[in-house]
mmCIF file of C-alpha atoms in Angstrom:
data_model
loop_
_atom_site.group_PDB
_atom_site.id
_atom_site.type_symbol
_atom_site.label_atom_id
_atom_site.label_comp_id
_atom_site.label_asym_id
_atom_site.label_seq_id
_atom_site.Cartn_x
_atom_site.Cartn_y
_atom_site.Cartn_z
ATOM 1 C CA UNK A 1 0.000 0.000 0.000
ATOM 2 C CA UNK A 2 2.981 2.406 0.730
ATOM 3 C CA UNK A 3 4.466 1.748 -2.396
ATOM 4 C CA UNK A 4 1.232 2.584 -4.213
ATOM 5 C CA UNK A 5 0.919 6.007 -2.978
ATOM 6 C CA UNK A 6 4.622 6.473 -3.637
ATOM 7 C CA UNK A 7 4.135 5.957 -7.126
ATOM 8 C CA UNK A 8 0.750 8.143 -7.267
ATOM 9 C CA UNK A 9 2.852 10.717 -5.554
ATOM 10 C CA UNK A 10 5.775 10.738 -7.808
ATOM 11 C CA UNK A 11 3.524 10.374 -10.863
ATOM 12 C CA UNK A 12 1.517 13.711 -9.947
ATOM 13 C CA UNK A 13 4.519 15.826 -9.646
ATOM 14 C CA UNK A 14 5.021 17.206 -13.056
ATOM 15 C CA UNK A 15 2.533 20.253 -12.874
ATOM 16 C CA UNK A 16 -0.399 18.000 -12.277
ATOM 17 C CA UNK A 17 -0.066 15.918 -15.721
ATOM 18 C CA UNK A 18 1.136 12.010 -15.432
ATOM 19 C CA UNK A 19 4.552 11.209 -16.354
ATOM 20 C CA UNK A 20 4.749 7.416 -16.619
ATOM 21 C CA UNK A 21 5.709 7.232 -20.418
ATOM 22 C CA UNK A 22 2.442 5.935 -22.193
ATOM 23 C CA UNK A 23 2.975 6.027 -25.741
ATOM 24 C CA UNK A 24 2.488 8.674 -27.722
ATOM 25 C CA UNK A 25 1.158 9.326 -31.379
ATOM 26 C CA UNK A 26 3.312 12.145 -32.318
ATOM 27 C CA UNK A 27 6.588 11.060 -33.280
ATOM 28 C CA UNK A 28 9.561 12.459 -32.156
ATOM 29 C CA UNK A 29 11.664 14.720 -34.573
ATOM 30 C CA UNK A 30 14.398 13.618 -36.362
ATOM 31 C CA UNK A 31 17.194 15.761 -35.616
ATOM 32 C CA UNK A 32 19.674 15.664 -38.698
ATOM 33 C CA UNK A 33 23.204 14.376 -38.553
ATOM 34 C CA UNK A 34 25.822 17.074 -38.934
ATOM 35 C CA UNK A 35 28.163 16.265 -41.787
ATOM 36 C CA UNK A 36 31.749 15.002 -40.446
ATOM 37 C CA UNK A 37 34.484 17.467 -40.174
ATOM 38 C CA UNK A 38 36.570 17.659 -43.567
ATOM 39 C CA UNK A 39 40.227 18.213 -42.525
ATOM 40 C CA UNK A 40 43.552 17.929 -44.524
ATOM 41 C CA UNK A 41 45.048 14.953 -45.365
ATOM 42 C CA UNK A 42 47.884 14.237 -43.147
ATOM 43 C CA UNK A 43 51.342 14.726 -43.816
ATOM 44 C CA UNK A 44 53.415 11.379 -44.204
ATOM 45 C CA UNK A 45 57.021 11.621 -41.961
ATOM 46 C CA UNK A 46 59.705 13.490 -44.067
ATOM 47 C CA UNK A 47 57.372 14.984 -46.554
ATOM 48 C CA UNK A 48 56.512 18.797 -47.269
ATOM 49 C CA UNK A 49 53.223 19.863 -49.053
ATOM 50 C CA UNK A 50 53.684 21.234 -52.925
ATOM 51 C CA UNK A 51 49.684 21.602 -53.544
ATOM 52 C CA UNK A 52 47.488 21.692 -51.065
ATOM 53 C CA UNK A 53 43.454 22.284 -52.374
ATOM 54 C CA UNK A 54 39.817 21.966 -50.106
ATOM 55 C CA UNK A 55 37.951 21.604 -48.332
ATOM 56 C CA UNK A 56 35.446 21.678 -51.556
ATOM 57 C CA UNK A 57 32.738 20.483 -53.946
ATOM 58 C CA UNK A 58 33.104 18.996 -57.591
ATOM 59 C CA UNK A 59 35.718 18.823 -60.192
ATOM 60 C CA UNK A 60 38.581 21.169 -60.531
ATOM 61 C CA UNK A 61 42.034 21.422 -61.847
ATOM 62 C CA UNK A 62 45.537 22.911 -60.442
ATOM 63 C CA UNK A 63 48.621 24.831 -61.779
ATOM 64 C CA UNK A 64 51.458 22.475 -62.449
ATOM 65 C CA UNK A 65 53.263 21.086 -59.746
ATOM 66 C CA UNK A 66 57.014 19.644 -59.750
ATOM 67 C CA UNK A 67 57.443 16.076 -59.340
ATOM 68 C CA UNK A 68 60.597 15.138 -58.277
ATOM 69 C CA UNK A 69 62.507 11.443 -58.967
ATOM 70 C CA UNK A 70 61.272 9.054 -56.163
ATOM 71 C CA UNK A 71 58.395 8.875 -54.050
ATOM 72 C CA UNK A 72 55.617 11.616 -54.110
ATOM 73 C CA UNK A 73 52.118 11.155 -51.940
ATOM 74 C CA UNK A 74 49.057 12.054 -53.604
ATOM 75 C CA UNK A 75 46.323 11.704 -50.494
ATOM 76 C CA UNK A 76 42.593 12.730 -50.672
ATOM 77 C CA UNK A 77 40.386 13.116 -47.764
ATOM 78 C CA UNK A 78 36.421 12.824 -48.840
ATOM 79 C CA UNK A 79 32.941 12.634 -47.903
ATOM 80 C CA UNK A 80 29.784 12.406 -49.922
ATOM 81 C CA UNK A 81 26.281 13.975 -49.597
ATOM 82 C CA UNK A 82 24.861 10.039 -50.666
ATOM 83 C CA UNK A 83 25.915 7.308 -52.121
ATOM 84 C CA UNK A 84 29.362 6.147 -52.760
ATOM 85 C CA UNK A 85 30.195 8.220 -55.915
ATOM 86 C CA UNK A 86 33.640 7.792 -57.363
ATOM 87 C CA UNK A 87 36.038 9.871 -57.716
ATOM 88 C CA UNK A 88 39.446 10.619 -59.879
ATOM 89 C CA UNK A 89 42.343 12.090 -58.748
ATOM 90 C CA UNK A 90 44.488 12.393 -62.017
ATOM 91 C CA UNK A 91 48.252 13.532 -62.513
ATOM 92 C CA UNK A 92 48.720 14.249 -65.480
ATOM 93 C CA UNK A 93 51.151 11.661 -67.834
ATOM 94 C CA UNK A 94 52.117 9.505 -64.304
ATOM 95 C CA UNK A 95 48.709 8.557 -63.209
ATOM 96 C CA UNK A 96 44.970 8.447 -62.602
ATOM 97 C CA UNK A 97 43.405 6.651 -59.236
ATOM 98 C CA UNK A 98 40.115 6.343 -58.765
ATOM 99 C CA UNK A 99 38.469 6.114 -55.324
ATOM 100 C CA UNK A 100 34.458 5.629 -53.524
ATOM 101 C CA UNK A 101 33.734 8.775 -51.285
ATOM 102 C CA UNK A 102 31.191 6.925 -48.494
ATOM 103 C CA UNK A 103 28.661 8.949 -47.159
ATOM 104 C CA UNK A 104 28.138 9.948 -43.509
ATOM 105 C CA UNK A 105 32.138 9.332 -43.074
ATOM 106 C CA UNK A 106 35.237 10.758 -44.042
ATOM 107 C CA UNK A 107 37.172 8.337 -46.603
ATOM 108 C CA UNK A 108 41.106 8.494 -46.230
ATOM 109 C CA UNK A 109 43.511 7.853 -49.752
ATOM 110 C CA UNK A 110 46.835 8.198 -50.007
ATOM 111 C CA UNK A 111 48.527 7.122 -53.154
ATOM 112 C CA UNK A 112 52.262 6.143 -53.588
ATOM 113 C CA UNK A 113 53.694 7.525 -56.721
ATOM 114 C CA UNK A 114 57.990 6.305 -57.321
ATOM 115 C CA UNK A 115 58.855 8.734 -60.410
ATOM 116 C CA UNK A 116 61.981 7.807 -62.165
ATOM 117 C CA UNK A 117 62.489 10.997 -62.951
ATOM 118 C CA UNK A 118 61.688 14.072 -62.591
ATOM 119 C CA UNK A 119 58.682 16.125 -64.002
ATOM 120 C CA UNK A 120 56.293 18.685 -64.151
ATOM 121 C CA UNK A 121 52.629 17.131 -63.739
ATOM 122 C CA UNK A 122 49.002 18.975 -63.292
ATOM 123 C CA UNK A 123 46.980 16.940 -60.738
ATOM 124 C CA UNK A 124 43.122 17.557 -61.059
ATOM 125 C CA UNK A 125 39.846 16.041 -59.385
ATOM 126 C CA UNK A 126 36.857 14.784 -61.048
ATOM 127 C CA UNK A 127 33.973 14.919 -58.764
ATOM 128 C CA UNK A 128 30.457 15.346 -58.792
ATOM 129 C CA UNK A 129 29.303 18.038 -56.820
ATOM 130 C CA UNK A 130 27.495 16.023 -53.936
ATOM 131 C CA UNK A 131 31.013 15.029 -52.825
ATOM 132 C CA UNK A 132 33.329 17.336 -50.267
ATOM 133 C CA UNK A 133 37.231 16.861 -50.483
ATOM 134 C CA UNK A 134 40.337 18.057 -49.536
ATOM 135 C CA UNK A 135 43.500 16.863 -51.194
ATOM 136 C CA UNK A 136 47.412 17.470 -50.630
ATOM 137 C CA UNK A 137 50.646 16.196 -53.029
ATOM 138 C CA UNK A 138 53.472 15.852 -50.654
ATOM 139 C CA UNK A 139 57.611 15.231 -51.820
ATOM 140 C CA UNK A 140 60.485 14.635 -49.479
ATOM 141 C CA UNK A 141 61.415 17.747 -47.389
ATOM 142 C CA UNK A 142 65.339 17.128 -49.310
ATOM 143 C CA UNK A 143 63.479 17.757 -52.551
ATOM 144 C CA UNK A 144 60.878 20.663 -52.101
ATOM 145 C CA UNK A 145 59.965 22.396 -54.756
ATOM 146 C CA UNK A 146 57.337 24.816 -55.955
ATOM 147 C CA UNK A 147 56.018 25.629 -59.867
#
């Protein structure tokens, strides 16, 4: 019996109107999901940036860049809108890689490029517009150079 009028009690305290939980036919409103954070691709040990583009939308297309002989990162950080659209990350007379941007998460590329020689490359994106990226071309810190 005690425990009965403890639970009228507690029941009654919110401004006179019960609180127990019964159901409901309004349903409750879906808050949307904030789009991950877009940062930079990281910079690999040793390396220096020589293009660094983003956060943005779609395709687009960069000055030049100096490739030195050896290794050269290409990384691409993405996220898409919906879907998993693809997308191409093309230098120019050394290489093309295409990658899936998920949706609702970041997706993380980094491509390995070992030039036998030196050259000058342009390194472009082709994206659809319901994708986000940021993307970086990194050389050893030795070897920097700039167009």
């Amino acid at each position: 019996m005690a425990a009965a009028a403890f639970f009228s009690t507690v029941a009654a305290c919110a401004n006179g109107e019960e609180t127990r939980g019964a159901p409901t036919d309004t349903p409750s409103p879906a808050v949307p999901k904030a789009p991950p954070a877009l940062s930079a691709p990281d910079l690999e040990m040793g390396f220096t940036e020589i293009l660094s583009e983003g956060p943005t939308r779609g395709s687009d297309e960069f000055s030049p860049v100096r490739l030195q002989k050896g290794v050269t990162w290409v990384s691409l950080n993405c996220v898409a809108d919906s879907g998993s659209p693809m997308v191409d990350v093309v230098v120019d007379t050394v290489a093309t890689f295409s990658t899936d941007c998920k949706s609702g998460e970041v997706s993380y590329y980094a491509h390995e490029l070992n030039l036998s020689k030196p050259r000058k490359a342009q390194v472009s994106i082709k994206a659809p517009d319901t994708v986000r990226w940021t993307m970086n071309v990194q050389v050893p810190e030795s070897g920097e150079t700039r167009p």
